[in-house]
Tab-separated table of C-alpha atoms and ligand atoms in Angstrom:
chain	number	residue	atom	x	y	z
A	665	UNK	CA	151.753	149.017	159.219
A	666	UNK	CA	154.194	146.745	160.377
A	667	UNK	CA	157.573	147.830	157.919
A	668	UNK	CA	159.156	144.917	155.411
A	669	UNK	CA	162.050	142.951	156.717
A	670	UNK	CA	165.469	141.123	155.144
A	671	UNK	CA	165.690	137.839	157.018
A	672	UNK	CA	168.227	134.935	156.751
A	673	UNK	CA	167.505	132.213	159.385
A	674	UNK	CA	169.525	129.337	160.091
A	675	UNK	CA	169.220	126.559	162.349
A	676	UNK	CA	169.694	122.641	162.394
A	677	UNK	CA	167.298	120.010	161.776
A	678	UNK	CA	164.492	119.849	164.671
A	679	UNK	CA	165.371	123.515	165.361
A	680	UNK	CA	162.416	124.387	164.852
A	681	UNK	CA	163.750	126.807	162.145
A	682	UNK	CA	160.586	125.789	159.004
A	683	UNK	CA	158.002	127.005	161.993
A	684	UNK	CA	159.740	130.017	162.953
A	685	UNK	CA	160.402	130.973	159.140
A	686	UNK	CA	156.880	130.345	158.326
A	687	UNK	CA	155.373	132.823	161.435
A	688	UNK	CA	157.792	135.313	160.510
A	689	UNK	CA	156.949	135.398	157.574
A	690	UNK	CA	153.281	136.517	158.814
A	691	UNK	CA	154.260	138.655	160.806
A	692	UNK	CA	156.282	141.320	158.091
A	693	UNK	CA	154.197	139.864	155.245
A	694	UNK	CA	157.273	139.369	153.466
A	695	UNK	CA	157.220	136.082	151.585
A	696	UNK	CA	158.959	132.824	153.188
A	697	UNK	CA	161.314	131.834	150.431
A	698	UNK	CA	162.777	128.215	150.928
A	699	UNK	CA	165.274	126.279	148.636
A	700	UNK	CA	164.208	123.387	149.815
A	701	UNK	CA	160.327	124.047	148.364
A	702	UNK	CA	161.349	125.879	145.231
A	703	UNK	CA	163.823	123.113	144.412
A	704	UNK	CA	161.116	120.128	145.220
A	705	UNK	CA	158.602	122.958	142.954
A	706	UNK	CA	161.063	122.848	140.715
A	707	UNK	CA	161.544	119.237	139.730
A	708	UNK	CA	157.650	118.638	139.795
A	709	UNK	CA	157.189	121.386	137.409
A	710	UNK	CA	159.299	119.863	134.991
A	711	UNK	CA	160.787	123.479	133.689
A	712	UNK	CA	164.359	123.411	132.636
A	713	UNK	CA	166.104	124.352	135.896
A	714	UNK	CA	163.660	121.609	137.471
A	715	UNK	CA	165.059	119.103	134.976
A	716	UNK	CA	169.201	120.340	135.885
A	717	UNK	CA	168.666	119.816	139.148
A	718	UNK	CA	167.235	116.838	138.834
A	719	UNK	CA	169.716	115.571	136.781
A	720	UNK	CA	172.334	116.713	139.922
A	721	UNK	CA	170.120	114.771	142.527
A	722	UNK	CA	170.003	111.264	140.491
A	723	UNK	CA	173.761	111.682	139.926
A	724	UNK	CA	174.217	111.689	143.942
A	725	UNK	CA	176.219	114.999	143.859
A	726	UNK	CA	175.128	118.725	145.872
A	727	UNK	CA	173.898	121.207	143.952
A	728	UNK	CA	176.503	123.855	143.522
A	729	UNK	CA	176.149	127.382	144.516
A	730	UNK	CA	175.924	128.652	140.825
A	731	UNK	CA	172.531	127.181	140.377
A	732	UNK	CA	171.220	127.998	144.313
A	733	UNK	CA	172.229	131.659	143.435
A	734	UNK	CA	170.731	131.586	140.190
A	735	UNK	CA	167.364	130.748	141.580
A	736	UNK	CA	167.270	132.603	144.667
A	737	UNK	CA	168.174	135.633	142.382
A	738	UNK	CA	165.247	134.972	140.450
A	739	UNK	CA	163.181	134.982	143.221
A	740	UNK	CA	164.230	137.677	145.067
A	741	UNK	CA	163.938	139.760	142.297
A	742	UNK	CA	159.947	139.697	141.770
A	743	UNK	CA	157.641	142.528	143.284
A	744	UNK	CA	156.690	141.130	146.065
A	745	UNK	CA	160.519	140.371	147.790
A	746	UNK	CA	161.017	144.048	146.561
A	747	UNK	CA	158.760	145.392	147.784
A	748	UNK	CA	159.069	144.157	151.247
A	749	UNK	CA	161.741	141.373	151.915
A	750	UNK	CA	161.816	138.179	152.182
A	751	UNK	CA	162.490	135.393	155.139
A	752	UNK	CA	165.457	133.061	153.575
A	753	UNK	CA	165.428	129.576	154.221
A	754	UNK	CA	167.931	127.036	153.146
A	755	UNK	CA	170.144	129.846	151.647
A	756	UNK	CA	172.891	130.607	152.124
A	757	UNK	CA	174.240	127.447	152.412
A	758	UNK	CA	178.033	128.057	152.026
A	759	UNK	CA	180.048	131.070	151.765
A	760	UNK	CA	180.574	131.235	148.409
A	761	UNK	CA	176.800	131.325	148.818
A	762	UNK	CA	176.659	134.372	151.226
A	763	UNK	CA	179.062	136.913	148.985
A	764	UNK	CA	176.928	136.100	146.141
A	765	UNK	CA	173.853	136.458	148.454
A	766	UNK	CA	176.007	140.386	149.850
A	767	UNK	CA	176.520	140.695	145.915
A	768	UNK	CA	172.777	140.666	144.449
A	769	UNK	CA	171.550	142.285	147.743
A	770	UNK	CA	173.958	145.483	147.376
A	771	UNK	CA	173.680	148.308	147.839
A	772	UNK	CA	171.268	147.414	150.257
A	773	UNK	CA	172.076	143.906	152.630
A	774	UNK	CA	169.872	141.835	154.749
A	775	UNK	CA	168.445	143.292	158.067
A	776	UNK	CA	169.615	139.867	160.400
A	777	UNK	CA	171.189	136.810	160.366
A	778	UNK	CA	169.092	134.988	162.846
A	779	UNK	CA	170.780	131.267	164.274
A	780	UNK	CA	167.718	129.225	166.247
A	781	UNK	CA	169.645	127.909	168.796
A	782	UNK	CA	169.052	124.548	170.357
A	783	UNK	CA	171.191	122.234	172.205
A	784	UNK	CA	172.124	118.921	170.040
A	785	UNK	CA	171.042	116.209	172.763
A	786	UNK	CA	167.144	118.518	173.015
A	787	UNK	CA	167.062	118.092	169.190
A	788	UNK	CA	168.677	114.444	168.983
A	789	UNK	CA	165.601	113.777	171.691
A	790	UNK	CA	163.186	114.970	169.654
A	791	UNK	CA	163.813	113.476	165.994
A	792	UNK	CA	164.476	110.112	167.890
A	793	UNK	CA	161.115	110.366	168.801
A	794	UNK	CA	159.944	110.442	165.606
A	795	UNK	CA	157.633	107.733	164.067
A	796	UNK	CA	155.772	108.075	160.724
A	797	UNK	CA	153.282	105.877	159.152
A	798	UNK	CA	154.611	104.008	156.215
A	799	UNK	CA	151.528	103.865	154.308
A	800	UNK	CA	149.973	107.710	154.854
A	801	UNK	CA	153.821	109.605	155.680
A	802	UNK	CA	151.491	110.795	158.847
A	803	UNK	CA	153.634	111.998	161.900
A	804	UNK	CA	153.612	110.749	164.975
A	805	UNK	CA	156.217	110.799	168.213
A	806	UNK	CA	157.248	108.435	170.921
A	807	UNK	CA	155.236	110.983	173.621
A	808	UNK	CA	152.150	110.901	170.889
A	809	UNK	CA	151.755	107.650	169.367
A	810	UNK	CA	148.596	106.430	167.221
A	811	UNK	CA	145.400	105.281	169.653
A	812	UNK	CA	146.184	101.380	168.878
A	813	UNK	CA	149.863	99.448	168.880
A	814	UNK	CA	151.521	101.363	166.423
A	815	UNK	CA	148.410	101.019	164.239
A	816	UNK	CA	147.884	104.843	161.837
A	817	UNK	CA	144.915	106.208	163.573
A	818	UNK	CA	144.848	108.169	159.778
A	819	UNK	CA	145.164	105.227	157.504
A	820	UNK	CA	145.671	101.824	159.742
A	821	UNK	CA	149.620	101.034	158.015
A	822	UNK	CA	151.828	100.449	160.179
A	823	UNK	CA	153.870	103.537	161.962
A	824	UNK	CA	157.433	102.916	162.385
A	825	UNK	CA	160.923	105.150	162.998
A	826	UNK	CA	162.255	105.891	159.535
A	827	UNK	CA	165.721	104.357	158.739
A	828	UNK	CA	167.375	107.951	159.039
A	829	UNK	CA	166.514	109.058	162.281
A	830	UNK	CA	167.921	106.052	164.462
A	831	UNK	CA	170.302	108.385	166.834
A	832	UNK	CA	172.862	107.613	164.826
A	833	UNK	CA	172.176	108.456	162.283
A	834	UNK	CA	170.678	111.881	162.849
A	835	UNK	CA	174.012	112.994	165.158
A	836	UNK	CA	175.624	112.299	162.256
A	837	UNK	CA	173.542	114.577	160.398
A	838	UNK	CA	173.640	117.080	163.135
A	839	UNK	CA	177.612	116.801	162.761
A	840	UNK	CA	177.822	117.437	159.075
A	841	UNK	CA	175.444	120.493	159.465
A	842	UNK	CA	177.700	122.367	162.190
A	843	UNK	CA	181.046	122.051	160.488
A	844	UNK	CA	179.378	123.369	157.191
A	845	UNK	CA	177.475	125.865	158.560
A	846	UNK	CA	180.446	127.229	161.386
A	847	UNK	CA	182.846	129.117	158.903
A	848	UNK	CA	178.942	131.214	157.676
A	849	UNK	CA	178.468	131.799	161.276
A	850	UNK	CA	181.791	133.446	161.717
A	851	UNK	CA	181.709	135.306	158.926
A	852	UNK	CA	178.193	136.937	159.348
A	853	UNK	CA	179.622	137.127	162.942
A	854	UNK	CA	182.370	139.691	161.528
A	855	UNK	CA	180.202	141.624	159.454
A	856	UNK	CA	177.604	142.340	162.646
A	857	UNK	CA	175.064	140.917	160.751
A	858	UNK	CA	174.486	137.688	163.383
A	859	UNK	CA	171.859	137.445	166.055
A	860	UNK	CA	171.836	134.142	168.191
A	861	UNK	CA	168.715	133.408	169.518
A	862	UNK	CA	167.671	130.613	171.645
A	863	UNK	CA	165.136	128.443	170.251
A	864	UNK	CA	164.618	126.400	173.251
A	865	UNK	CA	161.069	127.061	174.346
A	866	UNK	CA	157.578	127.408	173.031
A	867	UNK	CA	157.078	128.648	168.989
A	868	UNK	CA	155.598	131.620	170.386
A	869	UNK	CA	158.450	132.758	173.361
A	870	UNK	CA	160.735	131.913	170.427
A	871	UNK	CA	159.198	133.835	167.463
A	872	UNK	CA	159.091	136.544	170.063
A	873	UNK	CA	162.893	136.519	170.932
A	874	UNK	CA	163.732	136.848	167.395
A	875	UNK	CA	161.219	140.043	166.838
A	876	UNK	CA	163.114	141.750	169.667
A	877	UNK	CA	166.502	140.746	168.046
A	878	UNK	CA	165.406	142.238	164.636
A	879	UNK	CA	163.761	145.509	166.507
A	880	UNK	CA	167.221	145.590	168.159
A	881	UNK	CA	169.138	145.924	165.085
A	882	UNK	CA	166.781	147.989	163.455
A	883	UNK	CA	166.892	150.719	166.777
A	884	UNK	CA	170.766	150.100	166.767
A	885	UNK	CA	171.429	150.950	163.180
A	886	UNK	CA	168.984	153.770	162.470
A	887	UNK	CA	170.867	154.979	165.917
A	888	UNK	CA	174.427	154.854	164.100
A	889	UNK	CA	172.673	156.653	161.181
A	890	UNK	CA	171.710	158.975	163.306
A	891	UNK	CA	175.098	159.782	164.913
A	892	UNK	CA	176.484	160.070	161.217
A	893	UNK	CA	173.906	162.716	160.236
B	999	LIG	ZN1	148.643	106.140	158.125
């Protein structure tokens, strides 16, 4: 049986983070814990937490670390996460959150923090090529357009570039991400918990690299434990 794992996955938009999180959750048989999915589900359900989230978003404010960590702590305390671990996606975003996560898992810790690295120019090209149907939301791209003249294959709607998918807007989002994430990368690097993984190539190839990094980490830490004992 494959042992479980406690993983945090970082990566800029367009780096294939979501895809790899799903694959990792299947490989290690652990839940994919996505804060984005949880927030959307909470808002939809109209729960007390969802109502809080909706109010913050309606005011155009960012969700506080406390609220995010409360939600993550709840999820990680459920039996599936406790038994085998998790693939955490979307958290931590700040050093405060990383510290709260470490406290939450103490005396244990995450097995590895994986940073999926893809050159910005490549991500930019991929994201700027996206096109979407205004009616049904079907996804296309400049390299795989609808069959007829930017008319949706599914519903016949108009297929366009989203306003926030222009190169300029994407560049701005990527810049913000790097500025926000840089301190976190440093923090995890200093703790010896970060693995940088090359995110260029097929999803299968990238998954293999991540699994290799996790296995290397496990062998490394059991080696340390063996030498100590
Ligand atoms: Zn459509």
